[in-house]
mmCIF file of C-alpha atoms in Angstrom:
data_model
loop_
_atom_site.group_PDB
_atom_site.id
_atom_site.type_symbol
_atom_site.label_atom_id
_atom_site.label_comp_id
_atom_site.label_asym_id
_atom_site.label_seq_id
_atom_site.Cartn_x
_atom_site.Cartn_y
_atom_site.Cartn_z
ATOM 1 C CA MET A 1 -79.657 -24.459 -12.803
ATOM 2 C CA SER A 2 -77.089 -23.329 -15.297
ATOM 3 C CA ASN A 3 -75.914 -19.725 -16.386
ATOM 4 C CA THR A 4 -78.043 -17.738 -18.800
ATOM 5 C CA GLY A 5 -76.428 -17.424 -22.340
ATOM 6 C CA VAL A 6 -75.783 -20.459 -24.045
ATOM 7 C CA ASN A 7 -71.868 -20.164 -24.242
ATOM 8 C CA LYS A 8 -71.441 -19.476 -20.440
ATOM 9 C CA TRP A 9 -70.194 -22.349 -18.088
ATOM 10 C CA PRO A 10 -72.684 -23.557 -15.384
ATOM 11 C CA ILE A 11 -71.922 -22.648 -11.564
ATOM 12 C CA LEU A 12 -70.775 -25.134 -9.295
ATOM 13 C CA ASN A 13 -70.954 -25.458 -5.933
ATOM 14 C CA TYR A 14 -69.192 -28.236 -3.639
ATOM 15 C CA GLU A 15 -71.772 -27.803 -0.919
ATOM 16 C CA THR A 16 -74.457 -28.219 -3.296
ATOM 17 C CA LEU A 17 -72.553 -31.020 -5.407
ATOM 18 C CA LYS A 18 -71.385 -33.527 -2.815
ATOM 19 C CA ASP A 19 -73.905 -35.102 -1.985
ATOM 20 C CA THR A 20 -75.283 -36.369 -5.679
ATOM 21 C CA ILE A 21 -71.887 -36.561 -6.652
ATOM 22 C CA ALA A 22 -70.811 -39.211 -3.771
ATOM 23 C CA ASN A 23 -73.639 -41.400 -4.963
ATOM 24 C CA VAL A 24 -73.027 -41.498 -8.549
ATOM 25 C CA HIS A 25 -69.290 -41.745 -8.030
ATOM 26 C CA MET A 26 -70.108 -45.305 -6.801
ATOM 27 C CA TRP A 27 -72.307 -45.942 -9.413
ATOM 28 C CA THR A 28 -69.412 -45.093 -11.881
ATOM 29 C CA GLN A 29 -67.324 -47.592 -9.827
ATOM 30 C CA MET A 30 -69.661 -50.548 -10.449
ATOM 31 C CA ILE A 31 -70.022 -49.936 -14.047
ATOM 32 C CA GLY A 32 -66.299 -49.229 -14.385
ATOM 33 C CA LYS A 33 -65.610 -52.259 -12.958
ATOM 34 C CA ILE A 34 -67.675 -54.090 -15.508
ATOM 35 C CA ARG A 35 -65.910 -52.881 -18.261
ATOM 36 C CA LEU A 36 -62.762 -53.469 -16.720
ATOM 37 C CA VAL A 37 -63.454 -57.464 -16.245
ATOM 38 C CA GLN A 38 -64.452 -57.598 -19.605
ATOM 39 C CA THR A 39 -62.091 -55.744 -21.687
ATOM 40 C CA PRO A 40 -58.706 -56.716 -22.269
ATOM 41 C CA TRP A 41 -56.135 -54.843 -20.172
ATOM 42 C CA ILE A 42 -55.045 -51.663 -22.162
ATOM 43 C CA ASN A 43 -51.642 -49.895 -21.038
ATOM 44 C CA HIS A 44 -51.952 -47.439 -17.853
ATOM 45 C CA SER A 45 -55.804 -48.762 -17.280
ATOM 46 C CA TRP A 46 -57.115 -46.976 -19.826
ATOM 47 C CA HIS A 47 -59.769 -50.152 -20.434
ATOM 48 C CA VAL A 48 -61.840 -49.029 -17.101
ATOM 49 C CA THR A 49 -62.519 -45.641 -18.130
ATOM 50 C CA LEU A 50 -65.916 -43.746 -18.678
ATOM 51 C CA TYR A 51 -66.570 -41.066 -21.461
ATOM 52 C CA ILE A 52 -68.214 -37.713 -21.555
ATOM 53 C CA SER A 53 -71.294 -38.620 -23.931
ATOM 54 C CA ALA A 54 -74.113 -36.008 -25.640
ATOM 55 C CA THR A 55 -76.647 -37.287 -22.805
ATOM 56 C CA GLY A 56 -74.190 -38.341 -19.608
ATOM 57 C CA LEU A 57 -71.297 -40.851 -19.090
ATOM 58 C CA THR A 58 -70.925 -43.740 -21.398
ATOM 59 C CA THR A 59 -68.565 -47.120 -20.850
ATOM 60 C CA GLY A 60 -68.728 -47.252 -24.806
ATOM 61 C CA SER A 61 -68.683 -50.798 -26.366
ATOM 62 C CA ILE A 62 -67.513 -53.745 -24.243
ATOM 63 C CA PRO A 63 -66.948 -56.967 -25.481
ATOM 64 C CA TYR A 64 -68.964 -59.723 -24.047
ATOM 65 C CA HIS A 65 -69.053 -63.271 -25.987
ATOM 66 C CA ASP A 66 -69.572 -62.816 -29.925
ATOM 67 C CA GLY A 67 -70.918 -59.422 -29.247
ATOM 68 C CA THR A 68 -70.668 -56.399 -27.316
ATOM 69 C CA PHE A 69 -72.856 -54.358 -25.040
ATOM 70 C CA GLN A 70 -72.776 -50.814 -23.598
ATOM 71 C CA ILE A 71 -73.865 -49.156 -20.317
ATOM 72 C CA ASP A 72 -74.780 -45.185 -20.537
ATOM 73 C CA LEU A 73 -75.675 -42.672 -17.299
ATOM 74 C CA ASP A 74 -78.116 -40.610 -18.860
ATOM 75 C CA PHE A 75 -78.271 -37.178 -17.065
ATOM 76 C CA ILE A 76 -80.933 -35.717 -19.142
ATOM 77 C CA SER A 77 -83.792 -38.384 -18.967
ATOM 78 C CA HIS A 78 -81.947 -39.394 -15.714
ATOM 79 C CA GLN A 79 -82.122 -43.183 -16.823
ATOM 80 C CA LEU A 80 -79.353 -46.365 -16.954
ATOM 81 C CA HIS A 81 -79.624 -47.847 -20.066
ATOM 82 C CA ILE A 82 -77.944 -51.028 -21.380
ATOM 83 C CA THR A 83 -77.688 -51.697 -24.697
ATOM 84 C CA THR A 84 -76.310 -54.351 -26.705
ATOM 85 C CA SER A 85 -75.451 -55.849 -30.031
ATOM 86 C CA THR A 86 -78.063 -58.714 -29.854
ATOM 87 C CA GLY A 87 -81.009 -55.584 -29.802
ATOM 88 C CA LYS A 88 -81.548 -56.575 -26.159
ATOM 89 C CA THR A 89 -82.205 -53.237 -24.264
ATOM 90 C CA CYS A 90 -83.201 -52.343 -20.434
ATOM 91 C CA HIS A 91 -83.479 -49.100 -18.485
ATOM 92 C CA PHE A 92 -84.237 -47.811 -15.023
ATOM 93 C CA LYS A 93 -84.759 -44.377 -13.620
ATOM 94 C CA LEU A 94 -82.028 -42.981 -11.692
ATOM 95 C CA GLY A 95 -82.890 -41.756 -8.247
ATOM 96 C CA ALA A 96 -81.796 -41.794 -4.444
ATOM 97 C CA PHE A 97 -81.144 -45.200 -4.181
ATOM 98 C CA THR A 98 -78.480 -46.629 -1.709
ATOM 99 C CA VAL A 99 -75.322 -48.246 -3.212
ATOM 100 C CA ALA A 100 -76.959 -51.356 -2.462
ATOM 101 C CA SER A 101 -79.895 -50.725 -4.087
ATOM 102 C CA PHE A 102 -78.401 -49.454 -7.296
ATOM 103 C CA TYR A 103 -75.813 -52.402 -7.236
ATOM 104 C CA ASP A 104 -78.965 -54.901 -7.265
ATOM 105 C CA GLN A 105 -81.129 -53.233 -10.060
ATOM 106 C CA LEU A 106 -77.690 -53.051 -12.309
ATOM 107 C CA PHE A 107 -77.093 -56.539 -11.887
ATOM 108 C CA ASN A 108 -80.357 -57.535 -12.071
ATOM 109 C CA SER A 109 -80.960 -55.384 -15.636
ATOM 110 C CA LEU A 110 -77.956 -57.064 -16.772
ATOM 111 C CA GLN A 111 -79.214 -60.296 -16.391
ATOM 112 C CA THR A 112 -82.467 -59.548 -17.999
ATOM 113 C CA VAL A 113 -80.547 -59.138 -21.383
ATOM 114 C CA GLY A 114 -78.348 -62.053 -20.946
ATOM 115 C CA ILE A 115 -75.110 -60.671 -19.738
ATOM 116 C CA ASN A 116 -73.809 -62.305 -16.771
ATOM 117 C CA VAL A 117 -70.860 -60.743 -15.044
ATOM 118 C CA GLU A 118 -68.927 -60.396 -11.778
ATOM 119 C CA ILE A 119 -66.871 -57.829 -10.332
ATOM 120 C CA SER A 120 -64.736 -57.152 -7.087
ATOM 121 C CA ALA A 121 -67.822 -55.424 -5.202
ATOM 122 C CA ILE A 122 -65.928 -52.956 -3.278
ATOM 123 C CA PRO A 123 -64.701 -49.299 -4.234
ATOM 124 C CA ASN A 124 -61.548 -48.185 -4.881
ATOM 125 C CA GLU A 125 -59.708 -44.689 -4.009
ATOM 126 C CA VAL A 126 -61.694 -44.137 -1.232
ATOM 127 C CA ASP A 127 -61.943 -44.745 2.493
ATOM 128 C CA PRO A 128 -63.577 -46.377 3.955
ATOM 129 C CA ALA A 129 -64.265 -48.752 1.086
ATOM 130 C CA ILE A 130 -67.631 -49.905 2.129
ATOM 131 C CA PRO A 131 -68.542 -53.179 -0.001
ATOM 132 C CA PHE A 132 -71.458 -52.164 -2.452
ATOM 133 C CA ARG A 133 -73.870 -54.879 -1.573
ATOM 134 C CA GLU A 134 -73.526 -53.613 2.605
ATOM 135 C CA ASN A 135 -73.660 -49.845 1.658
ATOM 136 C CA ASN A 136 -77.215 -48.951 2.876
ATOM 137 C CA GLN A 137 -76.450 -45.715 3.970
ATOM 138 C CA PRO A 138 -78.761 -42.935 2.949
ATOM 139 C CA ALA A 139 -78.436 -41.605 -0.765
ATOM 140 C CA THR A 140 -78.961 -38.612 -2.480
ATOM 141 C CA TYR A 141 -79.891 -37.730 -6.022
ATOM 142 C CA ASN A 142 -80.494 -34.213 -7.480
ATOM 143 C CA ALA A 143 -81.348 -34.333 -11.307
ATOM 144 C CA GLY A 144 -80.778 -30.542 -11.674
ATOM 145 C CA VAL A 145 -77.503 -30.787 -9.649
ATOM 146 C CA MET A 146 -76.317 -33.733 -11.738
ATOM 147 C CA ASN A 147 -77.283 -32.394 -14.950
ATOM 148 C CA ASN A 148 -75.528 -29.111 -13.952
ATOM 149 C CA TYR A 149 -72.474 -31.174 -13.278
ATOM 150 C CA TRP A 150 -72.501 -32.975 -16.561
ATOM 151 C CA GLN A 151 -72.838 -29.651 -18.354
ATOM 152 C CA ALA A 152 -70.021 -28.440 -16.778
ATOM 153 C CA LEU A 153 -67.583 -31.923 -17.862
ATOM 154 C CA VAL A 154 -69.224 -31.491 -21.265
ATOM 155 C CA LYS A 155 -67.615 -27.976 -21.530
ATOM 156 C CA ILE A 156 -64.164 -29.224 -19.979
ATOM 157 C CA ASN A 157 -64.122 -32.113 -22.379
ATOM 158 C CA ASN A 158 -64.176 -30.299 -25.265
ATOM 159 C CA VAL A 159 -61.384 -28.079 -23.970
ATOM 160 C CA PHE A 160 -59.316 -31.097 -23.004
ATOM 161 C CA THR A 161 -60.004 -32.665 -26.515
ATOM 162 C CA GLU A 162 -58.470 -29.587 -28.214
ATOM 163 C CA PHE A 163 -55.369 -29.617 -25.995
ATOM 164 C CA ARG A 164 -54.830 -33.397 -26.500
ATOM 165 C CA ALA A 165 -54.900 -32.644 -30.151
ATOM 166 C CA GLY A 166 -51.728 -30.217 -30.016
ATOM 167 C CA PHE A 167 -49.348 -33.318 -29.042
ATOM 168 C CA SER A 168 -47.942 -36.108 -31.684
ATOM 169 C CA GLY A 169 -46.478 -38.175 -29.110
ATOM 170 C CA LYS A 170 -48.330 -40.807 -26.957
ATOM 171 C CA CYS A 171 -51.405 -39.366 -25.445
ATOM 172 C CA SER A 172 -54.157 -40.790 -23.436
ATOM 173 C CA PRO A 173 -57.944 -40.300 -24.517
ATOM 174 C CA VAL A 174 -59.963 -37.860 -22.888
ATOM 175 C CA HIS A 175 -61.363 -40.115 -19.885
ATOM 176 C CA LEU A 176 -63.218 -40.200 -16.682
ATOM 177 C CA PHE A 177 -61.207 -42.284 -14.199
ATOM 178 C CA TRP A 178 -64.238 -43.476 -11.523
ATOM 179 C CA GLY A 179 -61.429 -44.050 -8.879
ATOM 180 C CA ALA A 180 -61.110 -40.672 -7.992
ATOM 181 C CA PHE A 181 -64.136 -39.297 -10.350
ATOM 182 C CA ASP A 182 -61.907 -37.205 -12.293
ATOM 183 C CA LEU A 183 -61.709 -36.175 -15.798
ATOM 184 C CA ALA A 184 -58.151 -36.677 -17.393
ATOM 185 C CA VAL A 185 -55.687 -36.475 -20.024
ATOM 186 C CA THR A 186 -52.331 -37.530 -20.194
ATOM 187 C CA ARG A 187 -48.969 -36.726 -22.508
ATOM 188 C CA PHE A 188 -46.217 -39.160 -22.072
ATOM 189 C CA SER A 189 -42.365 -38.323 -22.810
ATOM 190 C CA GLY A 190 -41.687 -41.526 -23.924
ATOM 191 C CA ARG A 191 -38.884 -42.631 -21.314
ATOM 192 C CA THR A 192 -39.984 -44.822 -18.700
ATOM 193 C CA ALA A 193 -40.287 -43.989 -14.916
ATOM 194 C CA PRO A 194 -39.002 -44.921 -11.848
ATOM 195 C CA LYS A 195 -41.275 -47.499 -9.847
ATOM 196 C CA HIS A 196 -44.061 -45.566 -8.372
ATOM 197 C CA PRO A 197 -44.602 -45.367 -4.747
ATOM 198 C CA GLY A 198 -48.083 -45.968 -4.545
ATOM 199 C CA GLY A 199 -50.182 -44.538 -1.696
ATOM 200 C CA ALA A 200 -53.799 -44.649 -3.067
ATOM 201 C CA PRO A 201 -56.192 -46.121 -0.838
ATOM 202 C CA ASN A 202 -57.466 -49.127 -1.875
ATOM 203 C CA ILE A 203 -55.960 -49.857 -5.154
ATOM 204 C CA PRO A 204 -53.464 -52.255 -5.623
ATOM 205 C CA LEU A 205 -49.175 -51.148 -5.728
ATOM 206 C CA GLU A 206 -49.314 -53.074 -9.060
ATOM 207 C CA VAL A 207 -51.864 -51.186 -10.970
ATOM 208 C CA MET A 208 -50.502 -47.718 -9.645
ATOM 209 C CA GLN A 209 -46.870 -49.044 -10.948
ATOM 210 C CA GLU A 210 -48.289 -49.910 -14.176
ATOM 211 C CA ALA A 211 -50.234 -46.795 -14.498
ATOM 212 C CA TYR A 212 -46.752 -44.539 -13.978
ATOM 213 C CA SER A 213 -44.607 -46.978 -16.018
ATOM 214 C CA HIS A 214 -43.642 -43.793 -18.121
ATOM 215 C CA GLU A 215 -43.087 -40.365 -17.242
ATOM 216 C CA VAL A 216 -46.192 -38.141 -17.649
ATOM 217 C CA SER A 217 -47.758 -35.020 -17.749
ATOM 218 C CA SER A 218 -51.328 -35.136 -16.584
ATOM 219 C CA CYS A 219 -54.281 -32.514 -16.352
ATOM 220 C CA GLY A 220 -57.597 -33.405 -15.216
ATOM 221 C CA PHE A 221 -60.521 -32.042 -13.572
ATOM 222 C CA TRP A 222 -62.313 -33.126 -9.875
ATOM 223 C CA PRO A 223 -65.466 -32.224 -7.988
ATOM 224 C CA GLY A 224 -63.501 -31.220 -4.853
ATOM 225 C CA SER A 225 -63.554 -32.695 -1.333
ATOM 226 C CA ASP A 226 -64.458 -32.136 2.168
ATOM 227 C CA GLN A 227 -60.490 -31.289 2.591
ATOM 228 C CA PHE A 228 -60.503 -29.065 -0.853
ATOM 229 C CA PRO A 229 -64.321 -27.778 -1.063
ATOM 230 C CA GLN A 230 -64.096 -26.585 -4.523
ATOM 231 C CA PRO A 231 -63.868 -28.291 -7.838
ATOM 232 C CA ALA A 232 -60.714 -27.570 -9.340
ATOM 233 C CA PHE A 233 -58.463 -28.534 -12.439
ATOM 234 C CA TYR A 234 -55.053 -29.653 -11.610
ATOM 235 C CA SER A 235 -51.871 -30.448 -13.246
ATOM 236 C CA TYR A 236 -48.954 -32.889 -12.012
ATOM 237 C CA CYS A 237 -45.862 -34.702 -13.658
ATOM 238 C CA TYR A 238 -44.325 -37.926 -12.864
ATOM 239 C CA PRO A 239 -41.431 -38.240 -11.935
ATOM 240 C CA THR A 240 -41.213 -34.738 -10.340
ATOM 241 C CA PRO A 241 -38.697 -32.376 -10.978
ATOM 242 C CA GLY A 242 -36.966 -30.744 -7.917
ATOM 243 C CA ASP A 243 -37.950 -27.184 -9.756
ATOM 244 C CA PHE A 244 -41.553 -27.915 -11.290
ATOM 245 C CA GLY A 245 -43.270 -26.467 -8.558
ATOM 246 C CA SER A 246 -41.353 -23.016 -8.671
ATOM 247 C CA GLN A 247 -42.146 -22.605 -12.707
ATOM 248 C CA LYS A 248 -44.379 -19.577 -13.641
ATOM 249 C CA VAL A 249 -47.994 -20.822 -14.915
ATOM 250 C CA SER A 250 -51.056 -18.776 -16.046
ATOM 251 C CA PRO A 251 -53.348 -17.659 -15.196
ATOM 252 C CA PRO A 252 -52.110 -15.600 -12.420
ATOM 253 C CA GLU A 253 -54.829 -17.526 -10.000
ATOM 254 C CA ALA A 254 -53.157 -20.698 -10.638
ATOM 255 C CA PHE A 255 -50.913 -21.888 -7.460
ATOM 256 C CA TYR A 256 -48.952 -24.918 -6.440
ATOM 257 C CA ASP A 257 -49.886 -27.365 -3.699
ATOM 258 C CA THR A 258 -46.782 -28.609 -1.771
ATOM 259 C CA THR A 259 -48.353 -31.433 -0.110
ATOM 260 C CA MET A 260 -49.860 -32.715 -3.217
ATOM 261 C CA GLY A 261 -46.957 -31.327 -5.875
ATOM 262 C CA GLU A 262 -49.595 -30.220 -8.187
ATOM 263 C CA PHE A 263 -50.746 -26.775 -9.712
ATOM 264 C CA PHE A 264 -54.192 -25.897 -8.659
ATOM 265 C CA LEU A 265 -56.945 -23.774 -10.716
ATOM 266 C CA THR A 266 -60.310 -23.752 -8.988
ATOM 267 C CA TYR A 267 -63.483 -24.215 -11.445
ATOM 268 C CA ASP A 268 -64.685 -20.646 -10.491
ATOM 269 C CA VAL A 269 -62.012 -18.769 -12.059
ATOM 270 C CA VAL A 270 -62.453 -20.298 -15.321
ATOM 271 C CA GLN A 271 -66.100 -20.302 -15.070
ATOM 272 C CA GLN A 272 -66.209 -16.726 -14.356
ATOM 273 C CA ALA A 273 -62.988 -15.684 -16.986
ATOM 274 C CA ALA A 274 -64.377 -13.742 -20.111
ATOM 275 C CA ASN A 275 -63.271 -16.685 -22.099
ATOM 276 C CA PRO A 276 -63.103 -19.837 -20.012
ATOM 277 C CA GLU A 277 -61.995 -22.051 -23.063
ATOM 278 C CA LYS A 278 -58.901 -19.752 -23.170
ATOM 279 C CA THR A 279 -58.491 -19.493 -19.514
ATOM 280 C CA LEU A 280 -58.227 -23.317 -19.099
ATOM 281 C CA LEU A 281 -55.966 -24.111 -22.039
ATOM 282 C CA GLN A 282 -53.463 -21.654 -20.579
ATOM 283 C CA PHE A 283 -53.328 -23.668 -17.654
ATOM 284 C CA MET A 284 -52.910 -26.580 -19.124
ATOM 285 C CA GLN A 285 -50.432 -25.689 -21.794
ATOM 286 C CA SER A 286 -48.361 -23.773 -19.002
ATOM 287 C CA THR A 287 -48.091 -26.474 -16.606
ATOM 288 C CA TYR A 288 -47.291 -28.846 -19.563
ATOM 289 C CA ASP A 289 -44.662 -26.267 -20.689
ATOM 290 C CA ALA A 290 -43.375 -26.829 -16.685
ATOM 291 C CA ALA A 291 -42.897 -30.334 -16.979
ATOM 292 C CA ALA A 292 -41.537 -30.430 -20.105
ATOM 293 C CA ARG A 293 -38.864 -27.809 -19.272
ATOM 294 C CA THR A 294 -38.088 -28.975 -16.040
ATOM 295 C CA GLY A 295 -37.893 -32.615 -17.160
ATOM 296 C CA ASN A 296 -36.140 -32.264 -20.557
ATOM 297 C CA TRP A 297 -38.788 -33.320 -22.563
ATOM 298 C CA ASN A 298 -38.515 -33.816 -26.475
ATOM 299 C CA SER A 299 -39.892 -30.168 -27.582
ATOM 300 C CA ASN A 300 -40.943 -31.590 -31.008
ATOM 301 C CA LEU A 301 -43.848 -33.326 -29.695
ATOM 302 C CA GLN A 302 -46.213 -30.429 -29.593
ATOM 303 C CA CYS A 303 -47.609 -30.108 -32.907
ATOM 304 C CA ASP A 304 -50.063 -28.270 -35.059
ATOM 305 C CA PHE A 305 -52.868 -30.008 -37.256
ATOM 306 C CA SER A 306 -55.006 -27.328 -38.005
ATOM 307 C CA ASP A 307 -54.236 -27.012 -41.430
ATOM 308 C CA LEU A 308 -55.728 -30.227 -42.292
ATOM 309 C CA LYS A 309 -58.897 -29.658 -40.825
ATOM 310 C CA ASN A 310 -59.774 -27.651 -44.287
ATOM 311 C CA SER A 311 -57.924 -30.023 -46.743
#
């Protein structure tokens, strides 16, 4: 499914992706909600996210009683793995399950290894929000398509991690928010922000306001939608200065969407570039510069730790 050549980024096509991604999106919502209820609240909902792993997506360690457990979606062997600190494990094969069927298999597997959790079994940030147990709509899981998408996430994760390293101020991990199924990294100015007005579907206002309690500049990657049928990188800031969207950014294919209030760069532009990593870093850096310049951020927050790597 991916391009020839070890350094090439895989080709992504929304029409090919969308059905498998829609299904996996619901799986990650269930898994993320398990992490949410078992983990102490960390600012800006950082305790709910998933991470890119060497095989797919992972929760990382989740507290439970006097130990931990971990849930992994493996997009190489196409299995879900549950691992506990007591030595108990369980797994099942991924496939074209309905959302309701996956929900039953997931929670039955958790009980098998001695984990009993309850979640709010309704998806967030989607509309309509069909309860997991009631969603018996036909579902798709194309293993090759999902592996290809995950390979793209691996490439993107590495660039996001490099970008994150160039900032000495408060900065989020590089993590996947299962609400909108986007990989993101966020920088903070250190100043508080006006209360966020909310607006995301099926997410409490107080959660949105806590997430945006401080000034941010955020970059991310998103698989697209029927309204915007292209995988794309985005960059926004909150609050948004009036002249943010008029700033010059790179590469030249990047554009500002006045409706969304964000800069965008389609994945195709990066994938087809002579140096995809450099092209993506240009987008991330130039849009951050636009936010910092128009928002009057402290210029000393950028840093270079490269000399320490060889010390």
